[in-house]
Amino acid sequence: MASILDEYEDSLSRSAVLQPGCPSVGIPHSGYVNAQLEKEVPIFTKQRIDFTPSERITSLVVSCNQLCMSLGKDALLRIDLGKANEPNHVELGRKDDARVHKMFLDHTGFHLLIALSSTEVLYVHRNGQKVRPLARWKGQLVESVGWNKALGTESSTGPILVGTAQGQIFEAELSASEGGLFGPAPDLYFRPLYVLNEEGGPAPVCSIEAERGPDGRSFVIATTRQRLFQFIGRAPEGAEAQSFLGLFAAFTDHPPPFREFPSSLGYSELAFYTPKLRSAPRAFAWMMGDGVLYGSLDHGRPDSLLSEERVWEYPEGVGPGASPPLAIVLTQFHFLLLLADRVEAVCTLTGQVVLRDHFLEKFGPLRHMAKDASTGHLWAHSERAVFRYHVQREARDVWRTYLDMNRFDLAKEYCRERPDCLDTVLAREADFCFSQRRYLESARCYALTQSYFEEIALKFLEARQEEALVEFLQRKLASLKASERTQATLLTAWLTELYLSRLGALQGDPGALGPYRETRERFRAFLSSPRHKEALFASRASIHELLASHGDAEHMVYFAVIMQDYERVVAYHCQHEAYEEALAVLARHRDPQLFYKFSPILIRHIPRQLVDAWIEMGSRLDARQLIPALVNYSQGGEAQQVSQAIRYMEFCVNVLGETEQAIHNYLLSLYARGQPASLLAYLEQAGASPHRVHYDLKYALRLCAEHGHHRACVHVYRVLELYEEAVDLALQVDVDLAKQCADLPEEDEELRKKLWLKIARHVVQEEEDVQTAMACLASCPLLKIEDVLPFFPDFVTIDHFKEAICSSLKAYNHHIQELQREMEEATASAQRIRRDLQELRGRYGTVEPQDKCAACDFPLLNRPFYLFLCGHMFHADCLLQAVRPGLPAYKQARLEELQRKLGAAPPPTKGSGRAKEAEAGAAAAGPGRDQLKADLDELVAAECVYCGELMIRSIDRPFIDPQRYEEEHLSWL
């Protein structure tokens, strides 16, 4: 038996030749550098498989990376190309002289049919070793099989078509299930459908292909030696929907359409090209006696699938009676013919032979060629050798072919990822369109190329094609980069000049109204195009100059609006006294800076409308920026002028809540000049606190004084807390107003009394009204009769003061009684305090032996301690430790000082007079130990640490010291 070696022999020994040109470096007109650094790999590369069969190879099929070969008459070799070192040998078990006629492998690579010359058919499944004969097929010499790509699976073929040498077409279905000795046979059914005839009667069905279109229609193409038949139809609904029975039944009464050629090879072969494994085929090639009929498949045509048909005639020495082709395979752009000694590849686009690959005589004559649709590899074999062709980048130079055919769309499609080639195609297409006088299309193509700009522009100028030139310039402008600002400026200026010149030429012609409007719309579309926005904005100054030089005010305004240059638009309207249009532009675009700039002009002509626009803008406007316009406008002093200014200022203050002093000051000045009645109301509404009013008090006082608004002046004096000036000025206006001012300094009784004395003096001396003076005395409790008596003249009788004098005496008597009662209460309180002090001297507490310190919970009597009246007991050191953190810094320092001095003081000694003398000497030098202890007790034990103010002040102190929080937190984990 044959063996598969680990290495290939003669790898890349011979290569298909569709070679690119020699390596070269150059700069074509497109501006691209075309440099080929390495020799390109050929499209078709042949490899001989290092495989020596034990017997001659009689047939070979390949699909889905599964290769099957029949060796001699009784051996089958199967190779999974993914595991080439694990071949599988199957014995057919034939004892007669029958030989393998043909083999058929489905698109999944799982179902293999072996047709024998004895009109028997064997079935082998990919996952099994058993060769199963198909009893229903016996007696038929199978020539072709049409697999069902839509319904075929690994376990079942679905309905398939079988063509025989007797011209019959059968429908069959195979199942891979094995049911044992009495199980079902693999051939589920085998029934005749149709018979293909030629002029002499039934003819062998050389090839048959079955497909289903995207719209649900079924297509069957079958070939005999000289005819190609097409069966097209829709399968009926129901149980037979998946069967081909209904399709062929439609042609019982009349034959299907067919193509016929006179010559015959005695056989023919049909090949399809399918881009993907289970997709619909796109192209076909039929090898027959007169040559090769090839073209594309159009599934949308109702009567015929074949389109763009062409016949490639055999060259001399090839064909019937000479060296007939043995097989054909179809790739995307080529079909390959297998002859006995060579393989020829023909380009389907040009019909030219691009490859002649001769084989050595030692391998023997070639027998067959097959294509694996899943990988795209091509396989050829002789009786003693197997070869494989790799197809690499088949579409690399297709664009050149389409370019030579002037099929520019297809040429661009196949060089979309190669900018240099795409530029060549676009340049050729542009030249072609220009020669055909399709100038606009030519301009669009030229704009996409790297051709010299000047040459193209001059080309259109010489042809007087301004419209095409505009198209070219616009597209060039859109393709410029952001950094190419100079070029963008020049192009926009040139385009603008072209449009303006064209509009100027058409404007004076009454018969050119239509072209004028069309040109105007195109010009406006150019100015407003988002693609040109950046370029137009960068060159807006030069465009405005061009518009002005042509006197085109309409488009000047239009362009300014597009560029959002509203300042220019508003200025244009103001120059032409179209103030309402100018205000409409301002109101529509709501730009505060434009309002500030043009308000001084607009307010002189349309004040009410402008103020309405200001109010509508609301807080977007800064009222301070508008004050100069209002000041200039209101200087005339007319009521309408002042009222409009007041209206806007009131809106700012009352609605917007403006607090800016300049605004409030200006509103005050307007009130003082135009609406005095509103002045006092505004001042009163602003309040009486000098820190809360938003106007300048001194400015307001001067303003009110200049215009003689005394009541307003009094209010300002009151806000300034100048009560004496307020009372003095109020007495000139109204005594009641002065009384209100005199009561304002509530906390300063001396000042209030002084102010009331002013009022009393004014009433007595200026108005000589004794009753009013007595009323003043009653209104202010600070005034006494003796305070106002000096103001009265000598001739006034006492009768006028009798009641006042009596009231004063009663008040003095009541005051004396109150003082006596307070003295008695103070004496009684002092006696109670003395009694409490006597009781405290004898108060004591009891300490039990088992009592513990409230802080450390250890026995209390072990160390010096403190006992508080509340019952809490602390060791002296525990109390000191608890009190220290809550003391202020200065008390902590005092505590440390006392502890230091107490530690340095001599200990107490018992008994002798000499010791008493030493204590007296130490006391003379500084405070003694007892005094230090008393000071320490006063600082530490003044109150219980748990019941006193210290505990209350520590309520916001955290339970855990923040500096020790992390340590405490970790201790709980």
mmCIF file with all atom_site columns, N, CA, C and O in Angstrom, residues 203-231:
data_model
loop_
_atom_site.group_PDB
_atom_site.id
_atom_site.type_symbol
_atom_site.label_atom_id
_atom_site.label_alt_id
_atom_site.label_comp_id
_atom_site.label_asym_id
_atom_site.label_entity_id
_atom_site.label_seq_id
_atom_site.pdbx_PDB_ins_code
_atom_site.Cartn_x
_atom_site.Cartn_y
_atom_site.Cartn_z
_atom_site.occupancy
_atom_site.B_iso_or_equiv
_atom_site.pdbx_formal_charge
_atom_site.auth_seq_id
_atom_site.auth_comp_id
_atom_site.auth_asym_id
_atom_site.auth_atom_id
_atom_site.pdbx_PDB_model_num
ATOM 1   N N  . ALA A 1 203 ? -29.277 10.890 -24.015 1.00 0.00 ? 203 ALA A N  1
ATOM 2   C CA . ALA A 1 203 ? -27.839 11.148 -23.968 1.00 0.00 ? 203 ALA A CA 1
ATOM 3   C C  . ALA A 1 203 ? -27.368 11.123 -22.524 1.00 0.00 ? 203 ALA A C  1
ATOM 4   O O  . ALA A 1 203 ? -28.126 11.447 -21.605 1.00 0.00 ? 203 ALA A O  1
ATOM 5   N N  . PRO A 1 204 ? -26.128 10.709 -22.275 1.00 0.00 ? 204 PRO A N  1
ATOM 6   C CA . PRO A 1 204 ? -25.619 10.641 -20.897 1.00 0.00 ? 204 PRO A CA 1
ATOM 7   C C  . PRO A 1 204 ? -25.696 12.019 -20.210 1.00 0.00 ? 204 PRO A C  1
ATOM 8   O O  . PRO A 1 204 ? -25.433 13.053 -20.826 1.00 0.00 ? 204 PRO A O  1
ATOM 9   N N  . VAL A 1 205 ? -26.056 11.970 -18.938 1.00 0.00 ? 205 VAL A N  1
ATOM 10  C CA . VAL A 1 205 ? -26.090 13.197 -18.125 1.00 0.00 ? 205 VAL A CA 1
ATOM 11  C C  . VAL A 1 205 ? -24.678 13.402 -17.593 1.00 0.00 ? 205 VAL A C  1
ATOM 12  O O  . VAL A 1 205 ? -24.293 12.834 -16.565 1.00 0.00 ? 205 VAL A O  1
ATOM 13  N N  . CYS A 1 206 ? -23.896 14.190 -18.311 1.00 0.00 ? 206 CYS A N  1
ATOM 14  C CA . CYS A 1 206 ? -22.480 14.358 -17.962 1.00 0.00 ? 206 CYS A CA 1
ATOM 15  C C  . CYS A 1 206 ? -22.278 15.125 -16.652 1.00 0.00 ? 206 CYS A C  1
ATOM 16  O O  . CYS A 1 206 ? -21.370 14.821 -15.873 1.00 0.00 ? 206 CYS A O  1
ATOM 17  N N  . SER A 1 207 ? -23.087 16.165 -16.428 1.00 0.00 ? 207 SER A N  1
ATOM 18  C CA . SER A 1 207 ? -22.966 16.977 -15.198 1.00 0.00 ? 207 SER A CA 1
ATOM 19  C C  . SER A 1 207 ? -24.354 17.411 -14.787 1.00 0.00 ? 207 SER A C  1
ATOM 20  O O  . SER A 1 207 ? -25.241 17.622 -15.646 1.00 0.00 ? 207 SER A O  1
ATOM 21  N N  . ILE A 1 208 ? -24.545 17.564 -13.491 1.00 0.00 ? 208 ILE A N  1
ATOM 22  C CA . ILE A 1 208 ? -25.817 18.071 -12.981 1.00 0.00 ? 208 ILE A CA 1
ATOM 23  C C  . ILE A 1 208 ? -25.547 18.829 -11.692 1.00 0.00 ? 208 ILE A C  1
ATOM 24  O O  . ILE A 1 208 ? -24.749 18.385 -10.842 1.00 0.00 ? 208 ILE A O  1
ATOM 25  N N  . GLU A 1 209 ? -26.141 19.976 -11.591 1.00 0.00 ? 209 GLU A N  1
ATOM 26  C CA . GLU A 1 209 ? -25.988 20.829 -10.401 1.00 0.00 ? 209 GLU A CA 1
ATOM 27  C C  . GLU A 1 209 ? -27.359 21.316 -9.967  1.00 0.00 ? 209 GLU A C  1
ATOM 28  O O  . GLU A 1 209 ? -28.180 21.699 -10.825 1.00 0.00 ? 209 GLU A O  1
ATOM 29  N N  . ALA A 1 210 ? -27.624 21.301 -8.658  1.00 0.00 ? 210 ALA A N  1
ATOM 30  C CA . ALA A 1 210 ? -28.910 21.739 -8.099  1.00 0.00 ? 210 ALA A CA 1
ATOM 31  C C  . ALA A 1 210 ? -28.657 22.850 -7.085  1.00 0.00 ? 210 ALA A C  1
ATOM 32  O O  . ALA A 1 210 ? -27.780 22.722 -6.221  1.00 0.00 ? 210 ALA A O  1
ATOM 33  N N  . GLU A 1 211 ? -29.438 23.921 -7.192  1.00 0.00 ? 211 GLU A N  1
ATOM 34  C CA . GLU A 1 211 ? -29.307 25.058 -6.277  1.00 0.00 ? 211 GLU A CA 1
ATOM 35  C C  . GLU A 1 211 ? -30.689 25.590 -5.938  1.00 0.00 ? 211 GLU A C  1
ATOM 36  O O  . GLU A 1 211 ? -31.659 25.374 -6.687  1.00 0.00 ? 211 GLU A O  1
ATOM 37  N N  . ARG A 1 212 ? -30.769 26.265 -4.813  1.00 0.00 ? 212 ARG A N  1
ATOM 38  C CA . ARG A 1 212 ? -31.993 26.967 -4.420  1.00 0.00 ? 212 ARG A CA 1
ATOM 39  C C  . ARG A 1 212 ? -31.670 28.456 -4.333  1.00 0.00 ? 212 ARG A C  1
ATOM 40  O O  . ARG A 1 212 ? -30.705 28.859 -3.677  1.00 0.00 ? 212 ARG A O  1
ATOM 41  N N  . GLY A 1 213 ? -32.493 29.268 -4.998  1.00 0.00 ? 213 GLY A N  1
ATOM 42  C CA . GLY A 1 213 ? -32.255 30.700 -5.016  1.00 0.00 ? 213 GLY A CA 1
ATOM 43  C C  . GLY A 1 213 ? -32.726 31.367 -3.741  1.00 0.00 ? 213 GLY A C  1
ATOM 44  O O  . GLY A 1 213 ? -33.415 30.778 -2.895  1.00 0.00 ? 213 GLY A O  1
ATOM 45  N N  . PRO A 1 214 ? -32.375 32.634 -3.552  1.00 0.00 ? 214 PRO A N  1
ATOM 46  C CA . PRO A 1 214 ? -32.773 33.356 -2.336  1.00 0.00 ? 214 PRO A CA 1
ATOM 47  C C  . PRO A 1 214 ? -34.272 33.585 -2.228  1.00 0.00 ? 214 PRO A C  1
ATOM 48  O O  . PRO A 1 214 ? -34.783 33.830 -1.147  1.00 0.00 ? 214 PRO A O  1
ATOM 49  N N  . ASP A 1 215 ? -34.990 33.526 -3.364  1.00 0.00 ? 215 ASP A N  1
ATOM 50  C CA . ASP A 1 215 ? -36.434 33.746 -3.326  1.00 0.00 ? 215 ASP A CA 1
ATOM 51  C C  . ASP A 1 215 ? -37.219 32.452 -3.209  1.00 0.00 ? 215 ASP A C  1
ATOM 52  O O  . ASP A 1 215 ? -38.444 32.441 -3.369  1.00 0.00 ? 215 ASP A O  1
ATOM 53  N N  . GLY A 1 216 ? -36.548 31.319 -2.943  1.00 0.00 ? 216 GLY A N  1
ATOM 54  C CA . GLY A 1 216 ? -37.237 30.049 -2.768  1.00 0.00 ? 216 GLY A CA 1
ATOM 55  C C  . GLY A 1 216 ? -37.362 29.228 -4.031  1.00 0.00 ? 216 GLY A C  1
ATOM 56  O O  . GLY A 1 216 ? -37.856 28.096 -3.982  1.00 0.00 ? 216 GLY A O  1
ATOM 57  N N  . ARG A 1 217 ? -36.936 29.749 -5.174  1.00 0.00 ? 217 ARG A N  1
ATOM 58  C CA . ARG A 1 217 ? -37.006 28.981 -6.415  1.00 0.00 ? 217 ARG A CA 1
ATOM 59  C C  . ARG A 1 217 ? -35.880 27.961 -6.471  1.00 0.00 ? 217 ARG A C  1
ATOM 60  O O  . ARG A 1 217 ? -34.817 28.139 -5.884  1.00 0.00 ? 217 ARG A O  1
ATOM 61  N N  . SER A 1 218 ? -36.119 26.878 -7.205  1.00 0.00 ? 218 SER A N  1
ATOM 62  C CA . SER A 1 218 ? -35.124 25.830 -7.411  1.00 0.00 ? 218 SER A CA 1
ATOM 63  C C  . SER A 1 218 ? -34.548 25.956 -8.815  1.00 0.00 ? 218 SER A C  1
ATOM 64  O O  . SER A 1 218 ? -35.264 26.284 -9.772  1.00 0.00 ? 218 SER A O  1
ATOM 65  N N  . PHE A 1 219 ? -33.261 25.656 -8.940  1.00 0.00 ? 219 PHE A N  1
ATOM 66  C CA . PHE A 1 219 ? -32.562 25.717 -10.217 1.00 0.00 ? 219 PHE A CA 1
ATOM 67  C C  . PHE A 1 219 ? -31.786 24.423 -10.398 1.00 0.00 ? 219 PHE A C  1
ATOM 68  O O  . PHE A 1 219 ? -31.069 24.001 -9.481  1.00 0.00 ? 219 PHE A O  1
ATOM 69  N N  . VAL A 1 220 ? -31.938 23.816 -11.534 1.00 0.00 ? 220 VAL A N  1
ATOM 70  C CA . VAL A 1 220 ? -31.164 22.629 -11.877 1.00 0.00 ? 220 VAL A CA 1
ATOM 71  C C  . VAL A 1 220 ? -30.575 22.863 -13.264 1.00 0.00 ? 220 VAL A C  1
ATOM 72  O O  . VAL A 1 220 ? -31.294 23.205 -14.215 1.00 0.00 ? 220 VAL A O  1
ATOM 73  N N  . ILE A 1 221 ? -29.264 22.680 -13.364 1.00 0.00 ? 221 ILE A N  1
ATOM 74  C CA . ILE A 1 221 ? -28.568 22.769 -14.650 1.00 0.00 ? 221 ILE A CA 1
ATOM 75  C C  . ILE A 1 221 ? -27.936 21.405 -14.914 1.00 0.00 ? 221 ILE A C  1
ATOM 76  O O  . ILE A 1 221 ? -27.142 20.911 -14.093 1.00 0.00 ? 221 ILE A O  1
ATOM 77  N N  . ALA A 1 222 ? -28.314 20.829 -16.009 1.00 0.00 ? 222 ALA A N  1
ATOM 78  C CA . ALA A 1 222 ? -27.788 19.514 -16.395 1.00 0.00 ? 222 ALA A CA 1
ATOM 79  C C  . ALA A 1 222 ? -27.219 19.612 -17.804 1.00 0.00 ? 222 ALA A C  1
ATOM 80  O O  . ALA A 1 222 ? -27.739 20.332 -18.659 1.00 0.00 ? 222 ALA A O  1
ATOM 81  N N  . THR A 1 223 ? -26.137 18.868 -18.049 1.00 0.00 ? 223 THR A N  1
ATOM 82  C CA . THR A 1 223 ? -25.489 18.911 -19.356 1.00 0.00 ? 223 THR A CA 1
ATOM 83  C C  . THR A 1 223 ? -25.361 17.488 -19.917 1.00 0.00 ? 223 THR A C  1
ATOM 84  O O  . THR A 1 223 ? -25.158 16.516 -19.169 1.00 0.00 ? 223 THR A O  1
ATOM 85  N N  . THR A 1 224 ? -25.510 17.439 -21.225 1.00 0.00 ? 224 THR A N  1
ATOM 86  C CA . THR A 1 224 ? -25.166 16.224 -21.959 1.00 0.00 ? 224 THR A CA 1
ATOM 87  C C  . THR A 1 224 ? -23.909 16.511 -22.771 1.00 0.00 ? 224 THR A C  1
ATOM 88  O O  . THR A 1 224 ? -23.188 17.474 -22.476 1.00 0.00 ? 224 THR A O  1
ATOM 89  N N  . ARG A 1 225 ? -23.648 15.746 -23.810 1.00 0.00 ? 225 ARG A N  1
ATOM 90  C CA . ARG A 1 225 ? -22.424 15.971 -24.590 1.00 0.00 ? 225 ARG A CA 1
ATOM 91  C C  . ARG A 1 225 ? -22.469 17.295 -25.357 1.00 0.00 ? 225 ARG A C  1
ATOM 92  O O  . ARG A 1 225 ? -21.454 17.945 -25.541 1.00 0.00 ? 225 ARG A O  1
ATOM 93  N N  . GLN A 1 226 ? -23.693 17.703 -25.802 1.00 0.00 ? 226 GLN A N  1
ATOM 94  C CA . GLN A 1 226 ? -23.789 18.888 -26.649 1.00 0.00 ? 226 GLN A CA 1
ATOM 95  C C  . GLN A 1 226 ? -24.795 19.916 -26.132 1.00 0.00 ? 226 GLN A C  1
ATOM 96  O O  . GLN A 1 226 ? -24.873 21.000 -26.696 1.00 0.00 ? 226 GLN A O  1
ATOM 97  N N  . ARG A 1 227 ? -25.539 19.592 -25.119 1.00 0.00 ? 227 ARG A N  1
ATOM 98  C CA . ARG A 1 227 ? -26.594 20.487 -24.652 1.00 0.00 ? 227 ARG A CA 1
ATOM 99  C C  . ARG A 1 227 ? -26.438 20.822 -23.164 1.00 0.00 ? 227 ARG A C  1
ATOM 100 O O  . ARG A 1 227 ? -25.946 19.985 -22.388 1.00 0.00 ? 227 ARG A O  1
ATOM 101 N N  . LEU A 1 228 ? -26.930 22.020 -22.851 1.00 0.00 ? 228 LEU A N  1
ATOM 102 C CA . LEU A 1 228 ? -26.989 22.485 -21.452 1.00 0.00 ? 228 LEU A CA 1
ATOM 103 C C  . LEU A 1 228 ? -28.442 22.844 -21.155 1.00 0.00 ? 228 LEU A C  1
ATOM 104 O O  . LEU A 1 228 ? -29.004 23.735 -21.798 1.00 0.00 ? 228 LEU A O  1
ATOM 105 N N  . PHE A 1 229 ? -29.075 22.094 -20.241 1.00 0.00 ? 229 PHE A N  1
ATOM 106 C CA . PHE A 1 229 ? -30.485 22.257 -19.916 1.00 0.00 ? 229 PHE A CA 1
ATOM 107 C C  . PHE A 1 229 ? -30.627 23.055 -18.612 1.00 0.00 ? 229 PHE A C  1
ATOM 108 O O  . PHE A 1 229 ? -29.819 22.896 -17.683 1.00 0.00 ? 229 PHE A O  1
ATOM 109 N N  . GLN A 1 230 ? -31.700 23.867 -18.547 1.00 0.00 ? 230 GLN A N  1
ATOM 110 C CA . GLN A 1 230 ? -32.020 24.632 -17.340 1.00 0.00 ? 230 GLN A CA 1
ATOM 111 C C  . GLN A 1 230 ? -33.435 24.300 -16.891 1.00 0.00 ? 230 GLN A C  1
ATOM 112 O O  . GLN A 1 230 ? -34.381 24.449 -17.661 1.00 0.00 ? 230 GLN A O  1
ATOM 113 N N  . PHE A 1 231 ? -33.554 23.842 -15.628 1.00 0.00 ? 231 PHE A N  1
ATOM 114 C CA . PHE A 1 231 ? -34.856 23.594 -15.015 1.00 0.00 ? 231 PHE A CA 1
ATOM 115 C C  . PHE A 1 231 ? -35.033 24.641 -13.910 1.00 0.00 ? 231 PHE A C  1
ATOM 116 O O  . PHE A 1 231 ? -34.291 24.636 -12.914 1.00 0.00 ? 231 PHE A O  1
#
